[in-house]
Protein backbone atom coordinates (compact mmCIF):
# COMPACT_ATOMS: atom_id res chain seq x y z
CA UNK A 1 0.00 0.00 0.00
CA UNK A 2 1.36 3.37 -0.94
CA UNK A 3 0.68 6.29 1.40
CA UNK A 4 1.36 9.76 0.12
CA UNK A 5 4.29 11.51 1.75
CA UNK A 6 2.14 14.42 2.92
CA UNK A 7 -0.44 12.05 4.36
CA UNK A 8 2.29 10.21 6.20
CA UNK A 9 3.64 13.48 7.62
CA UNK A 10 0.21 14.52 8.87
CA UNK A 11 -0.45 11.10 10.38
CA UNK A 12 2.78 11.26 12.35
CA UNK A 13 2.14 14.88 13.29
CA UNK A 14 -1.31 13.97 14.64
CA UNK A 15 0.12 11.03 16.58
CA UNK A 16 2.89 13.21 18.01
CA UNK A 17 0.35 15.84 19.07
CA UNK A 18 -1.70 13.20 20.93
CA UNK A 19 1.46 11.98 22.67
CA UNK A 20 2.31 15.56 23.72
CA UNK A 21 -1.20 16.20 25.08
CA UNK A 22 -1.23 12.94 27.03
CA UNK A 23 2.25 13.70 28.35
CA UNK A 24 1.14 17.15 29.55
CA UNK A 25 -1.84 15.61 31.37
CA UNK A 26 0.35 13.09 33.19
CA UNK A 27 3.07 15.64 33.90
CA UNK A 28 0.66 18.19 35.40
CA UNK A 29 -1.20 15.49 37.35
CA UNK A 30 2.14 14.42 38.81
CA UNK A 31 3.35 17.95 39.55
CA UNK A 32 0.11 18.95 41.30
CA UNK A 33 -0.34 15.58 43.03
CA UNK A 34 -3.74 15.09 41.43
CA UNK A 35 -5.37 11.91 42.67
CA UNK A 36 -8.69 10.30 41.86
CA UNK A 37 -11.20 10.09 44.73
CA UNK A 38 -10.39 6.98 46.73
CA UNK A 39 -12.52 7.24 49.84
CA UNK A 40 -15.95 5.61 49.84
CA UNK A 41 -18.13 6.43 52.81
CA UNK A 42 -21.81 7.15 52.80
CA UNK A 43 -23.89 9.35 55.06
CA UNK A 44 -27.61 10.15 55.08
CA UNK A 45 -27.80 13.72 53.72
CA UNK A 46 -31.28 14.21 55.21
CA UNK A 47 -30.12 13.36 58.74
CA UNK A 48 -26.97 15.48 58.99
CA UNK A 49 -28.53 17.61 61.75
CA UNK A 50 -28.55 14.58 64.07
CA UNK A 51 -25.30 13.05 62.82
CA UNK A 52 -22.63 12.66 65.55
CA UNK A 53 -19.93 14.22 63.35
CA UNK A 54 -21.73 16.45 60.88
CA UNK A 55 -24.35 18.01 63.16
CA UNK A 56 -21.60 20.27 64.52
CA UNK A 57 -18.81 20.07 61.96
CA UNK A 58 -15.55 21.41 63.33
CA UNK A 59 -11.77 21.05 63.38
CA UNK A 60 -10.45 18.51 65.87
CA UNK A 61 -6.81 17.97 66.84
CA UNK A 62 -5.54 14.44 67.22
CA UNK A 63 -2.99 13.45 69.81
CA UNK A 64 -0.25 13.13 67.15
CA UNK A 65 -0.72 16.77 66.11
CA UNK A 66 -2.68 16.07 62.97
CA UNK A 67 -6.08 17.67 62.48
CA UNK A 68 -9.42 16.40 61.21
CA UNK A 69 -11.82 18.96 59.78
CA UNK A 70 -15.43 17.99 59.17
CA UNK A 71 -17.21 20.26 56.72
CA UNK A 72 -20.81 20.50 55.59
CA UNK A 73 -21.40 22.35 52.35
CA UNK A 74 -24.86 23.65 51.60
CA UNK A 75 -26.43 26.41 49.59
CA UNK A 76 -24.57 28.77 49.84
CA UNK A 77 -21.98 28.40 52.55
CA UNK A 78 -19.51 26.10 54.22
CA UNK A 79 -19.83 25.08 57.85
CA UNK A 80 -17.62 25.74 59.74
CA UNK A 81 -16.54 29.13 58.40
CA UNK A 82 -13.80 30.11 59.08
CA UNK A 83 -11.77 26.93 59.39
CA UNK A 84 -8.55 27.22 61.39
CA UNK A 85 -5.73 24.70 61.06
CA UNK A 86 -2.01 24.72 61.88
CA UNK A 87 0.71 24.84 59.23
CA UNK A 88 3.01 21.88 58.68
CA UNK A 89 0.56 19.37 60.11
CA UNK A 90 -1.42 16.79 58.17
CA UNK A 91 -4.97 18.08 57.84
CA UNK A 92 -7.66 15.59 56.89
CA UNK A 93 -10.79 17.15 55.43
CA UNK A 94 -14.04 15.20 55.62
CA UNK A 95 -16.60 16.95 53.48
CA UNK A 96 -20.20 16.25 52.67
CA UNK A 97 -23.17 18.18 51.31
CA UNK A 98 -26.57 18.73 52.86
CA UNK A 99 -28.31 19.44 49.57
CA UNK A 100 -26.78 19.47 46.10
CA UNK A 101 -23.36 18.95 44.55
CA UNK A 102 -20.83 21.55 45.70
CA UNK A 103 -17.10 22.04 45.28
CA UNK A 104 -14.52 22.60 47.97
CA UNK A 105 -11.36 24.21 46.65
CA UNK A 106 -8.70 25.90 48.73
CA UNK A 107 -7.47 28.49 46.26
CA UNK A 108 -3.75 28.40 45.60
CA UNK A 109 -3.32 24.83 46.87
CA UNK A 110 -4.09 21.40 45.48
CA UNK A 111 -6.82 20.88 48.10
CA UNK A 112 -9.84 20.38 45.88
CA UNK A 113 -12.72 17.93 46.18
CA UNK A 114 -16.40 17.61 45.41
CA UNK A 115 -18.97 17.74 48.18
CA UNK A 116 -21.49 15.12 47.19
CA UNK A 117 -24.76 14.63 49.11
CA UNK A 118 -24.79 11.13 50.56
CA UNK A 119 -21.01 10.73 50.51
CA UNK A 120 -18.03 11.83 52.57
CA UNK A 121 -15.14 13.17 50.50
CA UNK A 122 -11.91 12.76 52.40
CA UNK A 123 -8.37 13.86 51.66
CA UNK A 124 -5.32 14.87 53.64
CA UNK A 125 -3.09 17.87 52.93
CA UNK A 126 -0.32 19.70 54.74
CA UNK A 127 -0.29 23.48 54.37
CA UNK A 128 3.25 24.84 54.38
CA UNK A 129 2.42 28.55 54.19
CA UNK A 130 0.57 30.19 57.09
CA UNK A 131 -2.00 32.76 56.03
CA UNK A 132 -5.57 33.23 54.94
CA UNK A 133 -6.91 31.16 52.10
CA UNK A 134 -10.16 31.43 50.20
CA UNK A 135 -12.33 28.35 49.87
CA UNK A 136 -14.52 28.42 46.80
CA UNK A 137 -17.34 26.27 45.58
CA UNK A 138 -16.36 25.27 42.06
CA UNK A 139 -19.48 23.31 41.11
CA UNK A 140 -22.47 25.29 39.94
CA UNK A 141 -25.03 24.81 42.74
CA UNK A 142 -27.64 27.50 42.28
CA UNK A 143 -28.32 31.21 41.89
CA UNK A 144 -25.86 32.30 44.58
CA UNK A 145 -23.13 29.84 43.64
CA UNK A 146 -20.75 32.74 43.03
CA UNK A 147 -21.24 33.89 46.65
CA UNK A 148 -20.33 30.51 48.09
CA UNK A 149 -16.93 31.20 49.59
CA UNK A 150 -15.35 30.27 52.88
CA UNK A 151 -12.21 31.16 54.74
CA UNK A 152 -9.32 28.93 55.78
CA UNK A 153 -6.85 30.30 58.30
CA UNK A 154 -3.54 28.46 58.46
CA UNK A 155 -1.78 29.41 61.68
CA UNK A 156 1.92 29.12 62.37
CA UNK A 157 2.07 25.62 63.78
CA UNK A 158 5.09 23.82 65.10
CA UNK A 159 8.01 23.86 62.65
CU1 LIG B 1 -21.94 25.53 46.11
CU2 LIG B 1 -21.50 26.33 43.92
PDB file of C-alpha atoms and ligand atoms in Angstrom:
ATOM      1  CA  UNK A   1       0.000   0.000   0.000  1.00  0.00           C
ATOM      2  CA  UNK A   2       1.358   3.368  -0.942  1.00  0.00           C
ATOM      3  CA  UNK A   3       0.684   6.287   1.401  1.00  0.00           C
ATOM      4  CA  UNK A   4       1.357   9.764   0.116  1.00  0.00           C
ATOM      5  CA  UNK A   5       4.293  11.506   1.746  1.00  0.00           C
ATOM      6  CA  UNK A   6       2.141  14.416   2.925  1.00  0.00           C
ATOM      7  CA  UNK A   7      -0.442  12.054   4.363  1.00  0.00           C
ATOM      8  CA  UNK A   8       2.286  10.209   6.205  1.00  0.00           C
ATOM      9  CA  UNK A   9       3.640  13.477   7.620  1.00  0.00           C
ATOM     10  CA  UNK A  10       0.212  14.515   8.871  1.00  0.00           C
ATOM     11  CA  UNK A  11      -0.455  11.101  10.385  1.00  0.00           C
ATOM     12  CA  UNK A  12       2.776  11.255  12.345  1.00  0.00           C
ATOM     13  CA  UNK A  13       2.138  14.878  13.288  1.00  0.00           C
ATOM     14  CA  UNK A  14      -1.315  13.966  14.641  1.00  0.00           C
ATOM     15  CA  UNK A  15       0.121  11.029  16.581  1.00  0.00           C
ATOM     16  CA  UNK A  16       2.891  13.214  18.012  1.00  0.00           C
ATOM     17  CA  UNK A  17       0.350  15.845  19.066  1.00  0.00           C
ATOM     18  CA  UNK A  18      -1.698  13.201  20.925  1.00  0.00           C
ATOM     19  CA  UNK A  19       1.455  11.983  22.667  1.00  0.00           C
ATOM     20  CA  UNK A  20       2.313  15.560  23.721  1.00  0.00           C
ATOM     21  CA  UNK A  21      -1.195  16.197  25.076  1.00  0.00           C
ATOM     22  CA  UNK A  22      -1.226  12.938  27.033  1.00  0.00           C
ATOM     23  CA  UNK A  23       2.252  13.697  28.347  1.00  0.00           C
ATOM     24  CA  UNK A  24       1.138  17.145  29.551  1.00  0.00           C
ATOM     25  CA  UNK A  25      -1.845  15.606  31.367  1.00  0.00           C
ATOM     26  CA  UNK A  26       0.346  13.087  33.192  1.00  0.00           C
ATOM     27  CA  UNK A  27       3.066  15.644  33.900  1.00  0.00           C
ATOM     28  CA  UNK A  28       0.659  18.190  35.397  1.00  0.00           C
ATOM     29  CA  UNK A  29      -1.199  15.490  37.352  1.00  0.00           C
ATOM     30  CA  UNK A  30       2.136  14.425  38.813  1.00  0.00           C
ATOM     31  CA  UNK A  31       3.348  17.946  39.555  1.00  0.00           C
ATOM     32  CA  UNK A  32       0.107  18.952  41.301  1.00  0.00           C
ATOM     33  CA  UNK A  33      -0.338  15.584  43.030  1.00  0.00           C
ATOM     34  CA  UNK A  34      -3.738  15.088  41.433  1.00  0.00           C
ATOM     35  CA  UNK A  35      -5.373  11.907  42.670  1.00  0.00           C
ATOM     36  CA  UNK A  36      -8.690  10.301  41.863  1.00  0.00           C
ATOM     37  CA  UNK A  37     -11.204  10.091  44.725  1.00  0.00           C
ATOM     38  CA  UNK A  38     -10.394   6.978  46.730  1.00  0.00           C
ATOM     39  CA  UNK A  39     -12.522   7.244  49.842  1.00  0.00           C
ATOM     40  CA  UNK A  40     -15.948   5.614  49.844  1.00  0.00           C
ATOM     41  CA  UNK A  41     -18.127   6.433  52.814  1.00  0.00           C
ATOM     42  CA  UNK A  42     -21.814   7.145  52.796  1.00  0.00           C
ATOM     43  CA  UNK A  43     -23.890   9.348  55.060  1.00  0.00           C
ATOM     44  CA  UNK A  44     -27.610  10.154  55.078  1.00  0.00           C
ATOM     45  CA  UNK A  45     -27.802  13.721  53.723  1.00  0.00           C
ATOM     46  CA  UNK A  46     -31.285  14.212  55.209  1.00  0.00           C
ATOM     47  CA  UNK A  47     -30.122  13.362  58.737  1.00  0.00           C
ATOM     48  CA  UNK A  48     -26.966  15.482  58.994  1.00  0.00           C
ATOM     49  CA  UNK A  49     -28.526  17.615  61.754  1.00  0.00           C
ATOM     50  CA  UNK A  50     -28.553  14.582  64.070  1.00  0.00           C
ATOM     51  CA  UNK A  51     -25.302  13.049  62.822  1.00  0.00           C
ATOM     52  CA  UNK A  52     -22.634  12.662  65.546  1.00  0.00           C
ATOM     53  CA  UNK A  53     -19.930  14.224  63.348  1.00  0.00           C
ATOM     54  CA  UNK A  54     -21.726  16.454  60.876  1.00  0.00           C
ATOM     55  CA  UNK A  55     -24.354  18.009  63.160  1.00  0.00           C
ATOM     56  CA  UNK A  56     -21.600  20.274  64.517  1.00  0.00           C
ATOM     57  CA  UNK A  57     -18.811  20.069  61.965  1.00  0.00           C
ATOM     58  CA  UNK A  58     -15.546  21.411  63.334  1.00  0.00           C
ATOM     59  CA  UNK A  59     -11.773  21.054  63.379  1.00  0.00           C
ATOM     60  CA  UNK A  60     -10.455  18.506  65.873  1.00  0.00           C
ATOM     61  CA  UNK A  61      -6.815  17.968  66.836  1.00  0.00           C
ATOM     62  CA  UNK A  62      -5.545  14.443  67.222  1.00  0.00           C
ATOM     63  CA  UNK A  63      -2.994  13.446  69.807  1.00  0.00           C
ATOM     64  CA  UNK A  64      -0.252  13.126  67.153  1.00  0.00           C
ATOM     65  CA  UNK A  65      -0.721  16.769  66.108  1.00  0.00           C
ATOM     66  CA  UNK A  66      -2.680  16.070  62.971  1.00  0.00           C
ATOM     67  CA  UNK A  67      -6.077  17.673  62.484  1.00  0.00           C
ATOM     68  CA  UNK A  68      -9.415  16.400  61.211  1.00  0.00           C
ATOM     69  CA  UNK A  69     -11.825  18.956  59.781  1.00  0.00           C
ATOM     70  CA  UNK A  70     -15.432  17.993  59.174  1.00  0.00           C
ATOM     71  CA  UNK A  71     -17.205  20.261  56.716  1.00  0.00           C
ATOM     72  CA  UNK A  72     -20.809  20.498  55.594  1.00  0.00           C
ATOM     73  CA  UNK A  73     -21.397  22.353  52.347  1.00  0.00           C
ATOM     74  CA  UNK A  74     -24.859  23.645  51.605  1.00  0.00           C
ATOM     75  CA  UNK A  75     -26.432  26.412  49.588  1.00  0.00           C
ATOM     76  CA  UNK A  76     -24.573  28.774  49.841  1.00  0.00           C
ATOM     77  CA  UNK A  77     -21.983  28.402  52.554  1.00  0.00           C
ATOM     78  CA  UNK A  78     -19.506  26.099  54.217  1.00  0.00           C
ATOM     79  CA  UNK A  79     -19.835  25.079  57.849  1.00  0.00           C
ATOM     80  CA  UNK A  80     -17.617  25.742  59.741  1.00  0.00           C
ATOM     81  CA  UNK A  81     -16.539  29.132  58.403  1.00  0.00           C
ATOM     82  CA  UNK A  82     -13.803  30.105  59.078  1.00  0.00           C
ATOM     83  CA  UNK A  83     -11.770  26.927  59.391  1.00  0.00           C
ATOM     84  CA  UNK A  84      -8.552  27.219  61.388  1.00  0.00           C
ATOM     85  CA  UNK A  85      -5.735  24.699  61.056  1.00  0.00           C
ATOM     86  CA  UNK A  86      -2.014  24.719  61.884  1.00  0.00           C
ATOM     87  CA  UNK A  87       0.707  24.841  59.227  1.00  0.00           C
ATOM     88  CA  UNK A  88       3.009  21.877  58.679  1.00  0.00           C
ATOM     89  CA  UNK A  89       0.555  19.365  60.113  1.00  0.00           C
ATOM     90  CA  UNK A  90      -1.419  16.790  58.170  1.00  0.00           C
ATOM     91  CA  UNK A  91      -4.975  18.082  57.842  1.00  0.00           C
ATOM     92  CA  UNK A  92      -7.660  15.585  56.891  1.00  0.00           C
ATOM     93  CA  UNK A  93     -10.787  17.146  55.431  1.00  0.00           C
ATOM     94  CA  UNK A  94     -14.042  15.195  55.624  1.00  0.00           C
ATOM     95  CA  UNK A  95     -16.597  16.946  53.482  1.00  0.00           C
ATOM     96  CA  UNK A  96     -20.200  16.254  52.673  1.00  0.00           C
ATOM     97  CA  UNK A  97     -23.168  18.181  51.311  1.00  0.00           C
ATOM     98  CA  UNK A  98     -26.574  18.731  52.861  1.00  0.00           C
ATOM     99  CA  UNK A  99     -28.311  19.438  49.570  1.00  0.00           C
ATOM    100  CA  UNK A 100     -26.777  19.472  46.103  1.00  0.00           C
ATOM    101  CA  UNK A 101     -23.359  18.953  44.550  1.00  0.00           C
ATOM    102  CA  UNK A 102     -20.827  21.552  45.697  1.00  0.00           C
ATOM    103  CA  UNK A 103     -17.105  22.043  45.281  1.00  0.00           C
ATOM    104  CA  UNK A 104     -14.518  22.599  47.975  1.00  0.00           C
ATOM    105  CA  UNK A 105     -11.357  24.205  46.652  1.00  0.00           C
ATOM    106  CA  UNK A 106      -8.704  25.897  48.732  1.00  0.00           C
ATOM    107  CA  UNK A 107      -7.475  28.486  46.258  1.00  0.00           C
ATOM    108  CA  UNK A 108      -3.746  28.395  45.599  1.00  0.00           C
ATOM    109  CA  UNK A 109      -3.317  24.830  46.870  1.00  0.00           C
ATOM    110  CA  UNK A 110      -4.088  21.401  45.484  1.00  0.00           C
ATOM    111  CA  UNK A 111      -6.821  20.878  48.103  1.00  0.00           C
ATOM    112  CA  UNK A 112      -9.840  20.382  45.884  1.00  0.00           C
ATOM    113  CA  UNK A 113     -12.721  17.935  46.178  1.00  0.00           C
ATOM    114  CA  UNK A 114     -16.395  17.611  45.413  1.00  0.00           C
ATOM    115  CA  UNK A 115     -18.971  17.741  48.185  1.00  0.00           C
ATOM    116  CA  UNK A 116     -21.494  15.115  47.188  1.00  0.00           C
ATOM    117  CA  UNK A 117     -24.757  14.632  49.107  1.00  0.00           C
ATOM    118  CA  UNK A 118     -24.785  11.133  50.559  1.00  0.00           C
ATOM    119  CA  UNK A 119     -21.014  10.725  50.512  1.00  0.00           C
ATOM    120  CA  UNK A 120     -18.033  11.830  52.572  1.00  0.00           C
ATOM    121  CA  UNK A 121     -15.139  13.167  50.505  1.00  0.00           C
ATOM    122  CA  UNK A 122     -11.908  12.760  52.398  1.00  0.00           C
ATOM    123  CA  UNK A 123      -8.369  13.858  51.663  1.00  0.00           C
ATOM    124  CA  UNK A 124      -5.318  14.865  53.640  1.00  0.00           C
ATOM    125  CA  UNK A 125      -3.095  17.869  52.927  1.00  0.00           C
ATOM    126  CA  UNK A 126      -0.319  19.698  54.737  1.00  0.00           C
ATOM    127  CA  UNK A 127      -0.294  23.477  54.369  1.00  0.00           C
ATOM    128  CA  UNK A 128       3.251  24.844  54.376  1.00  0.00           C
ATOM    129  CA  UNK A 129       2.419  28.553  54.186  1.00  0.00           C
ATOM    130  CA  UNK A 130       0.570  30.187  57.085  1.00  0.00           C
ATOM    131  CA  UNK A 131      -1.998  32.757  56.034  1.00  0.00           C
ATOM    132  CA  UNK A 132      -5.569  33.232  54.935  1.00  0.00           C
ATOM    133  CA  UNK A 133      -6.911  31.162  52.102  1.00  0.00           C
ATOM    134  CA  UNK A 134     -10.161  31.433  50.198  1.00  0.00           C
ATOM    135  CA  UNK A 135     -12.325  28.354  49.874  1.00  0.00           C
ATOM    136  CA  UNK A 136     -14.516  28.419  46.803  1.00  0.00           C
ATOM    137  CA  UNK A 137     -17.345  26.267  45.577  1.00  0.00           C
ATOM    138  CA  UNK A 138     -16.359  25.265  42.063  1.00  0.00           C
ATOM    139  CA  UNK A 139     -19.475  23.308  41.114  1.00  0.00           C
ATOM    140  CA  UNK A 140     -22.470  25.292  39.941  1.00  0.00           C
ATOM    141  CA  UNK A 141     -25.025  24.812  42.736  1.00  0.00           C
ATOM    142  CA  UNK A 142     -27.642  27.500  42.285  1.00  0.00           C
ATOM    143  CA  UNK A 143     -28.322  31.210  41.889  1.00  0.00           C
ATOM    144  CA  UNK A 144     -25.855  32.303  44.581  1.00  0.00           C
ATOM    145  CA  UNK A 145     -23.134  29.843  43.643  1.00  0.00           C
ATOM    146  CA  UNK A 146     -20.753  32.743  43.030  1.00  0.00           C
ATOM    147  CA  UNK A 147     -21.238  33.888  46.646  1.00  0.00           C
ATOM    148  CA  UNK A 148     -20.334  30.514  48.095  1.00  0.00           C
ATOM    149  CA  UNK A 149     -16.929  31.200  49.586  1.00  0.00           C
ATOM    150  CA  UNK A 150     -15.346  30.267  52.878  1.00  0.00           C
ATOM    151  CA  UNK A 151     -12.205  31.156  54.739  1.00  0.00           C
ATOM    152  CA  UNK A 152      -9.323  28.929  55.779  1.00  0.00           C
ATOM    153  CA  UNK A 153      -6.850  30.303  58.304  1.00  0.00           C
ATOM    154  CA  UNK A 154      -3.540  28.462  58.457  1.00  0.00           C
ATOM    155  CA  UNK A 155      -1.781  29.414  61.678  1.00  0.00           C
ATOM    156  CA  UNK A 156       1.918  29.120  62.369  1.00  0.00           C
ATOM    157  CA  UNK A 157       2.067  25.619  63.775  1.00  0.00           C
ATOM    158  CA  UNK A 158       5.092  23.821  65.101  1.00  0.00           C
ATOM    159  CA  UNK A 159       8.012  23.861  62.646  1.00  0.00           C
TER     160      UNK A 159
HETATM  161 CU1  LIG B   1     -21.940  25.530  46.108  1.00  0.00          CU
HETATM  162 CU2  LIG B   1     -21.500  26.325  43.918  1.00  0.00          CU
END
